[in-house]
Coordinates of C-alpha atoms in Angstrom, one line a residue:
X16 CA 204.1 46.4 -78.2
X17 CA 207.5 45.4 -79.6
X18 CA 209.6 42.7 -78.3
X19 CA 212.0 45.2 -76.3
X20 CA 209.0 46.9 -74.6
X21 CA 207.6 43.4 -73.7
X22 CA 210.7 42.3 -72.2
X23 CA 211.1 45.7 -70.4
X24 CA 207.6 45.0 -68.8
X25 CA 208.6 41.4 -67.8
X26 CA 212.0 42.1 -66.1
X27 CA 211.3 45.5 -64.7
X28 CA 207.9 44.7 -63.2
X29 CA 207.8 45.4 -59.4
X30 CA 205.8 42.1 -59.1
X31 CA 207.9 39.5 -60.8
X32 CA 206.6 36.4 -62.3
X33 CA 208.5 34.1 -60.0
X34 CA 207.1 30.8 -60.8
X35 CA 207.4 31.3 -64.5
X36 CA 211.3 32.2 -64.1
X37 CA 211.4 29.1 -61.7
X38 CA 209.9 26.8 -64.4
X39 CA 212.2 28.1 -67.0
X40 CA 215.3 27.3 -64.7
X41 CA 214.0 24.1 -63.9
X42 CA 213.7 23.1 -67.6
X43 CA 217.3 24.5 -68.3
X44 CA 218.7 22.3 -65.5
X45 CA 216.8 19.2 -66.5
X46 CA 218.1 19.9 -70.3
X47 CA 221.7 20.0 -69.0
X48 CA 221.1 16.6 -67.1
X49 CA 219.6 15.0 -70.2
X50 CA 222.7 16.1 -72.0
X51 CA 225.0 14.2 -69.7
X52 CA 225.5 10.3 -69.9
X53 CA 224.0 8.8 -72.9
X54 CA 222.7 12.3 -74.3
X55 CA 219.6 13.0 -76.0
X56 CA 218.6 9.4 -76.7
X57 CA 215.3 7.9 -76.3
X58 CA 216.4 5.3 -73.7
X59 CA 217.8 8.2 -71.7
X60 CA 214.9 10.4 -72.0
X61 CA 212.7 7.3 -70.8
X62 CA 214.8 7.0 -67.9
X63 CA 214.4 10.6 -66.8
X64 CA 210.3 10.4 -67.5
X65 CA 209.6 10.9 -70.9
X66 CA 206.0 10.1 -72.0
X67 CA 205.7 6.5 -73.4
X68 CA 202.1 5.1 -74.0
X69 CA 203.0 1.4 -72.9
X70 CA 204.8 2.3 -69.7
X71 CA 201.8 5.1 -68.8
X72 CA 199.5 2.1 -69.7
X73 CA 201.4 0.1 -67.1
X74 CA 200.5 2.7 -64.4
X75 CA 203.6 5.0 -64.8
X76 CA 201.2 8.1 -65.1
X77 CA 203.7 10.7 -63.4
X78 CA 205.2 10.5 -66.9
X79 CA 202.3 12.7 -68.1
X80 CA 204.0 15.4 -65.9
X81 CA 207.6 14.6 -66.0
X82 CA 207.7 14.7 -69.9
X83 CA 206.4 18.5 -69.6
X84 CA 210.1 19.2 -68.3
X85 CA 212.0 17.3 -70.8
X86 CA 213.1 18.4 -74.3
X87 CA 214.5 16.7 -77.3
X88 CA 216.8 19.5 -78.4
X89 CA 218.2 23.0 -77.5
X90 CA 215.9 24.5 -80.3
X91 CA 213.0 22.5 -78.8
X92 CA 214.0 23.9 -75.4
X93 CA 214.6 27.4 -76.6
X94 CA 211.3 27.8 -78.6
X95 CA 209.1 26.4 -75.6
X96 CA 211.1 28.5 -73.0
X97 CA 210.5 31.6 -75.3
X98 CA 206.6 31.1 -75.5
X99 CA 206.6 30.3 -71.5
X100 CA 208.5 33.5 -71.1
X101 CA 206.0 35.6 -72.7
X102 CA 202.8 33.9 -72.3
X103 CA 203.6 32.5 -68.8
X104 CA 204.3 36.0 -67.3
X105 CA 201.1 37.4 -68.8
X106 CA 199.1 34.7 -67.3
X107 CA 200.8 34.6 -63.9
X108 CA 200.9 38.4 -63.5
X109 CA 197.2 38.4 -63.9
X110 CA 195.8 35.4 -62.4
X111 CA 198.3 34.9 -59.5
X112 CA 200.9 32.1 -58.6
X113 CA 198.5 29.2 -57.5
X114 CA 196.1 29.6 -60.3
X115 CA 198.9 30.0 -62.9
X116 CA 200.6 26.7 -61.5
X117 CA 197.3 24.9 -61.6
X118 CA 196.9 26.3 -65.3
X119 CA 200.4 25.2 -66.4
X120 CA 200.5 21.9 -64.8
X121 CA 196.9 20.8 -65.1
X122 CA 196.5 21.8 -68.4
X123 CA 199.9 20.0 -69.4
X124 CA 198.7 16.9 -67.6
X125 CA 195.3 16.8 -69.4
X126 CA 197.1 17.7 -72.8
X127 CA 199.4 14.7 -72.5
X128 CA 196.5 12.4 -71.2
X129 CA 194.8 13.2 -74.4
X130 CA 197.7 12.7 -76.5
X131 CA 198.2 9.2 -74.6
X132 CA 194.5 8.1 -75.2
X133 CA 194.9 8.7 -78.9
X134 CA 198.4 7.0 -79.1
X135 CA 196.7 3.8 -77.4
X136 CA 193.6 3.9 -79.6
X137 CA 196.0 4.2 -82.7
X138 CA 198.6 1.8 -81.9
X139 CA 201.4 4.5 -81.7
X140 CA 204.7 4.1 -79.6
X141 CA 206.2 7.2 -79.6
X142 CA 208.5 8.5 -76.9
X143 CA 207.3 12.3 -76.2
X144 CA 208.6 15.2 -74.3
X145 CA 208.1 19.0 -74.1
X146 CA 206.7 21.9 -72.4
X147 CA 204.6 23.1 -75.3
X148 CA 201.8 21.1 -74.1
X149 CA 201.6 23.4 -71.1
X150 CA 202.4 26.3 -73.2
X151 CA 199.3 25.7 -75.3
X152 CA 197.3 25.4 -72.1
X153 CA 198.4 28.9 -71.6
X154 CA 197.2 29.8 -75.2
X155 CA 194.0 28.4 -73.9
X156 CA 193.9 31.0 -71.1
X157 CA 195.0 33.8 -73.3
X158 CA 191.9 32.9 -75.8
X159 CA 189.3 33.0 -73.0
X160 CA 190.9 36.0 -71.7
X161 CA 190.6 37.9 -75.1
X162 CA 187.1 36.6 -75.6
X163 CA 186.0 37.9 -72.3
X164 CA 187.7 41.2 -72.8
X165 CA 186.1 41.7 -76.4
X166 CA 182.6 41.0 -75.1
X167 CA 183.2 43.7 -72.6
X168 CA 183.9 46.1 -75.6
X169 CA 187.6 46.0 -74.8
X170 CA 189.9 45.8 -78.1
X171 CA 192.0 42.7 -78.0
X172 CA 194.2 41.0 -80.9
X173 CA 191.8 37.9 -80.7
X174 CA 191.6 37.5 -84.6
X175 CA 195.4 37.6 -85.1
X176 CA 195.9 35.3 -82.1
X177 CA 193.2 33.0 -83.4
X178 CA 195.1 33.0 -86.7
X179 CA 198.4 32.2 -84.9
X180 CA 196.8 29.3 -82.8
X181 CA 195.4 27.6 -85.9
X182 CA 198.8 28.1 -88.0
X183 CA 200.6 26.7 -84.7
X184 CA 198.2 23.8 -84.4
X185 CA 198.1 22.9 -88.2
X186 CA 202.1 23.0 -88.3
X187 CA 202.0 20.5 -85.2
X188 CA 199.9 18.1 -86.9
X189 CA 202.0 18.4 -90.3
X190 CA 205.1 17.7 -88.7
X191 CA 205.6 14.1 -87.8
X192 CA 208.2 14.9 -84.8
X193 CA 205.6 17.2 -83.1
X194 CA 202.8 15.9 -80.9
X195 CA 199.7 17.7 -82.5
X196 CA 197.3 15.8 -80.2
X197 CA 199.2 16.9 -77.2
X198 CA 199.0 20.6 -78.4
X199 CA 195.4 20.3 -79.1
X200 CA 194.7 18.7 -75.7
X201 CA 196.6 21.3 -74.0
X202 CA 194.7 24.1 -75.6
X203 CA 191.4 22.8 -74.8
X204 CA 192.3 22.0 -71.2
X205 CA 193.8 25.3 -70.8
X206 CA 190.5 27.0 -72.0
X207 CA 188.4 24.6 -69.9
X208 CA 190.5 25.4 -66.7
X209 CA 190.3 28.9 -67.4
X210 CA 186.7 28.8 -67.3
X211 CA 186.4 26.7 -64.3
X212 CA 189.2 28.0 -62.1
X213 CA 189.7 31.6 -62.8
X214 CA 187.1 33.9 -61.4
X215 CA 185.0 36.1 -63.7
X216 CA 185.1 34.0 -66.6
X217 CA 181.8 32.4 -65.7
X218 CA 179.9 35.6 -65.5
X219 CA 181.3 37.4 -68.4
X220 CA 184.2 39.5 -66.4
X221 CA 187.8 38.8 -67.4
X222 CA 190.3 37.4 -64.6

């Protein structure tokens, strides 16, 4: 399926992925708020809810969620929303709104928690924002889904997807401006939540 076919499927399906679109809109509106006032400064993003290990350690755990809806640049926002548009639509249309929301927010929360624990242990004090942790949680779902389908004899691009995941993870760890541990935590959390929450993944049948 090429990009045009994928977009046709997303926007002309009778049952729309409403939550995916709502999350994309929310991210866009919050980015506009970020750009106001001080602009995209660390202090401004902290005031809006960016993740910051010392503040989280003080009990501001809500930052593990709020940071998922903030972005450091227009390019950062665009790349994450493009991933959410395609992978979020695929997940929401297949597992339903409630499970999708649990996967998206739960995977993002656990991924950011993993990043916080690592940063605290390493003594790092970096301001962190971005929906990519939740997007990687969706990758975890797609991986589990592909694996279950493959075991049932259904052809899936699981090898290509695995190669893409490895490259995406490595690029995150190689770039000092990307939180690779949040990506890894989101991926693992998304896969685990898929196995626990989505019917059929425990007994070999895909959701």
